Amino acid sequence: IVLANLHLDTSLKGPDWTYVHSRPDGHRAAFAVDLTRRSPTMFPDDRSVLQVVFADPEAGRLLSADNADICALAAADMEQFVPGVTESIRKTSVVRRVKALPNFTVGMFDKVRSIEGMAGEIRGLHLAGDYLKAPLCEGAVRSAHAAVQSISAETLRFRDTGVVETSGMQSSC
């Protein structure tokens, strides 16, 4: 996967913050996201950052391309959705992820659910990873967040009651 980040000198307004590109219509990017609209707390200056995503087979062809060429291609693909975007770009960056998308085999999710069930029977064991919630970093972060919330709740329960609960059994400390 190849990500072209177009940092704009303005904030894009309107209802749209995701853009789906069409290869039959001549686009080379797969989709784009206004990261500022998606995660506003990460961009306090309120200037839009368009992340234009190139997936295979196009990403494979772009892995060795110059950053400037990739960003120019991304800007050209975005012109249909955001006319004049090229003139608004103040900074660019490119991220190349050769093995960004997970490759799940048939039956993997049954195995994951089985492991989750077994883990639920082991006191203090909490699982986290992209394979639990959704592929890529967001899934890993979501599952880690869920694990932390669960650990926090267990810690507070133990602090308040002195009782540790495990799979229907209780023990007091």
CSV table of C-alpha atoms in Angstrom, one decimal:
chain,number,residue,atom,x,y,z
A,1,ILE,CA,0.0,0.0,0.0
A,2,VAL,CA,1.3,3.5,-0.7
A,3,LEU,CA,-0.1,6.5,1.2
A,4,ALA,CA,0.3,10.0,-0.1
A,5,ASN,CA,-0.3,12.6,2.6
A,6,LEU,CA,-1.3,16.0,1.2
A,7,HIS,CA,-1.1,18.7,3.9
A,8,LEU,CA,-3.3,21.6,2.8
A,9,ASP,CA,-3.2,25.3,3.8
A,10,THR,CA,-6.9,25.3,4.4
A,11,SER,CA,-9.7,23.2,6.0
A,12,LEU,CA,-12.0,21.4,3.6
A,13,LYS,CA,-15.7,22.1,4.5
A,14,GLY,CA,-18.8,20.2,3.6
A,15,PRO,CA,-20.2,16.8,4.4
A,16,ASP,CA,-17.6,14.7,2.7
A,17,TRP,CA,-14.4,13.4,4.4
A,18,THR,CA,-13.9,10.2,2.5
A,19,TYR,CA,-13.5,9.9,-1.2
A,20,VAL,CA,-13.9,6.6,-3.2
A,21,HIS,CA,-12.0,6.6,-6.4
A,22,SER,CA,-13.0,4.6,-9.5
A,23,ARG,CA,-10.3,2.9,-11.6
A,24,PRO,CA,-12.8,2.6,-14.6
A,25,ASP,CA,-13.0,6.4,-14.5
A,26,GLY,CA,-9.3,6.7,-14.7
A,27,HIS,CA,-8.3,7.1,-11.1
A,28,ARG,CA,-5.2,5.4,-9.9
A,29,ALA,CA,-5.8,5.8,-6.2
A,30,ALA,CA,-8.3,3.5,-4.4
A,31,PHE,CA,-9.7,6.0,-1.9
A,32,ALA,CA,-8.8,9.1,0.2
A,33,VAL,CA,-9.6,10.3,3.7
A,34,ASP,CA,-9.4,13.8,5.2
A,35,LEU,CA,-7.6,12.8,8.3
A,36,THR,CA,-8.4,16.1,10.0
A,37,ARG,CA,-12.1,15.4,9.8
A,38,ARG,CA,-11.6,11.8,10.8
A,39,SER,CA,-9.5,12.5,13.9
A,40,PRO,CA,-9.8,16.3,14.6
A,41,THR,CA,-7.9,16.1,18.0
A,42,MET,CA,-4.8,15.0,16.1
A,43,PHE,CA,-4.8,18.1,13.9
A,44,PRO,CA,-5.4,21.1,16.2
A,45,ASP,CA,-4.6,23.7,13.5
A,46,ASP,CA,-7.7,22.6,11.6
A,47,ARG,CA,-6.0,22.4,8.2
A,48,SER,CA,-7.0,19.4,6.2
A,49,VAL,CA,-4.6,16.5,5.6
A,50,LEU,CA,-5.8,14.3,2.7
A,51,GLN,CA,-4.4,10.8,2.8
A,52,VAL,CA,-4.7,9.3,-0.7
A,53,VAL,CA,-4.4,5.5,-0.6
A,54,PHE,CA,-3.0,3.5,-3.5
A,55,ALA,CA,-3.7,-0.2,-3.3
A,56,ASP,CA,-2.4,-3.1,-5.4
A,57,PRO,CA,-1.8,-3.4,-8.3
A,58,GLU,CA,-1.1,0.3,-8.5
A,59,ALA,CA,0.7,0.4,-5.2
A,60,GLY,CA,3.2,-2.2,-6.4
A,61,ARG,CA,4.0,0.0,-9.4
A,62,LEU,CA,4.5,3.0,-7.2
A,63,LEU,CA,6.7,1.5,-4.5
A,64,SER,CA,9.9,2.6,-6.3
A,65,ALA,CA,8.5,5.9,-7.7
A,66,ASP,CA,9.7,9.3,-6.5
A,67,ASN,CA,7.7,10.9,-3.6
A,68,ALA,CA,7.0,14.0,-5.7
A,69,ASP,CA,5.6,11.9,-8.6
A,70,ILE,CA,3.3,9.9,-6.1
A,71,CYS,CA,2.1,13.2,-4.5
A,72,ALA,CA,1.4,14.7,-8.0
A,73,LEU,CA,-0.6,11.7,-9.0
A,74,ALA,CA,-2.5,11.8,-5.7
A,75,ALA,CA,-3.3,15.5,-6.2
A,76,ALA,CA,-4.4,14.9,-9.7
A,77,ASP,CA,-6.7,12.1,-8.5
A,78,MET,CA,-8.2,14.5,-5.9
A,79,GLU,CA,-8.9,17.3,-8.3
A,80,GLN,CA,-12.3,15.8,-9.3
A,81,PHE,CA,-13.4,15.8,-5.7
A,82,VAL,CA,-11.7,19.0,-4.5
A,83,PRO,CA,-11.1,21.3,-7.4
A,84,GLY,CA,-8.0,23.4,-6.9
A,85,VAL,CA,-6.5,21.1,-4.3
A,86,THR,CA,-3.1,21.2,-6.0
A,87,GLU,CA,-2.7,24.9,-5.3
A,88,SER,CA,-3.7,24.3,-1.6
A,89,ILE,CA,-0.9,21.8,-0.8
A,90,ARG,CA,1.7,23.2,1.6
A,91,LYS,CA,3.5,20.0,2.5
A,92,THR,CA,3.6,16.3,1.4
A,93,SER,CA,4.8,13.0,2.7
A,94,VAL,CA,4.6,9.4,1.4
A,95,VAL,CA,4.4,6.2,3.3
A,96,ARG,CA,5.2,2.8,1.7
A,97,ARG,CA,3.9,-0.3,3.4
A,98,VAL,CA,5.0,-3.4,1.4
A,99,LYS,CA,3.0,-5.8,3.6
A,100,ALA,CA,0.3,-3.5,4.9
A,101,LEU,CA,-2.7,-5.6,4.3
A,102,PRO,CA,-3.1,-8.8,6.3
A,103,ASN,CA,-3.5,-12.1,4.5
A,104,PHE,CA,-6.1,-14.2,6.4
A,105,THR,CA,-6.4,-17.8,5.6
A,106,VAL,CA,-9.7,-19.7,5.5
A,107,GLY,CA,-10.7,-20.8,9.0
A,108,MET,CA,-8.5,-18.3,10.8
A,109,PHE,CA,-11.4,-16.4,12.4
A,110,ASP,CA,-12.8,-19.7,13.9
A,111,LYS,CA,-9.3,-20.2,15.5
A,112,VAL,CA,-9.3,-16.6,16.8
A,113,ARG,CA,-12.7,-17.0,18.4
A,114,SER,CA,-11.6,-20.3,20.0
A,115,ILE,CA,-8.5,-18.6,21.4
A,116,GLU,CA,-10.6,-15.7,22.7
A,117,GLY,CA,-12.9,-18.2,24.5
A,118,MET,CA,-9.9,-20.0,26.1
A,119,ALA,CA,-8.3,-16.7,27.1
A,120,GLY,CA,-11.6,-15.6,28.8
A,121,GLU,CA,-11.1,-18.5,31.2
A,122,ILE,CA,-7.6,-17.4,32.3
A,123,ARG,CA,-7.6,-14.7,34.9
A,124,GLY,CA,-5.6,-11.7,34.0
A,125,LEU,CA,-5.1,-12.7,30.3
A,126,HIS,CA,-6.3,-10.1,27.8
A,127,LEU,CA,-5.7,-10.3,24.1
A,128,ALA,CA,-4.9,-7.4,21.8
A,129,GLY,CA,-4.1,-7.3,18.1
A,130,ASP,CA,-5.4,-6.3,14.7
A,131,TYR,CA,-6.7,-9.9,14.2
A,132,LEU,CA,-9.3,-9.4,16.9
A,133,LYS,CA,-11.2,-6.4,15.8
A,134,ALA,CA,-10.2,-5.2,12.4
A,135,PRO,CA,-7.1,-5.4,10.2
A,136,LEU,CA,-4.4,-2.7,10.3
A,137,CYS,CA,-3.5,-0.4,13.2
A,138,GLU,CA,-7.0,0.7,14.1
A,139,GLY,CA,-8.0,-2.9,15.0
A,140,ALA,CA,-4.9,-3.3,17.2
A,141,VAL,CA,-5.6,0.0,18.9
A,142,ARG,CA,-9.3,-0.8,19.5
A,143,SER,CA,-8.5,-4.2,20.9
A,144,ALA,CA,-5.8,-2.8,23.1
A,145,HIS,CA,-8.2,-0.1,24.3
A,146,ALA,CA,-10.8,-2.8,25.2
A,147,ALA,CA,-8.1,-4.8,27.0
A,148,VAL,CA,-7.1,-1.8,29.1
A,149,GLN,CA,-10.7,-1.0,29.9
A,150,SER,CA,-11.2,-4.6,31.1
A,151,ILE,CA,-8.0,-4.5,33.2
A,152,SER,CA,-9.1,-1.2,34.7
A,153,ALA,CA,-12.5,-2.5,35.6
A,154,GLU,CA,-11.0,-5.6,37.2
A,155,THR,CA,-8.5,-3.5,39.2
A,156,LEU,CA,-11.3,-1.2,40.5
A,157,ARG,CA,-13.5,-4.2,41.4
A,158,PHE,CA,-10.6,-5.8,43.3
A,159,ARG,CA,-9.8,-2.5,45.0
A,160,ASP,CA,-13.4,-2.0,46.1
A,161,THR,CA,-14.3,-5.6,47.0
A,162,GLY,CA,-11.0,-7.5,47.6
A,163,VAL,CA,-12.5,-10.3,45.4
A,164,VAL,CA,-11.0,-11.7,42.3
A,165,GLU,CA,-13.5,-13.2,39.9
A,166,THR,CA,-12.4,-15.9,37.4
A,167,SER,CA,-14.8,-17.9,35.2
A,168,GLY,CA,-17.6,-18.1,37.8
A,169,MET,CA,-15.3,-18.8,40.7
A,170,GLN,CA,-14.4,-16.3,43.3
A,171,SER,CA,-11.5,-16.0,45.7
A,172,SER,CA,-10.9,-13.4,48.4
A,173,CYS,CA,-7.7,-11.7,49.3
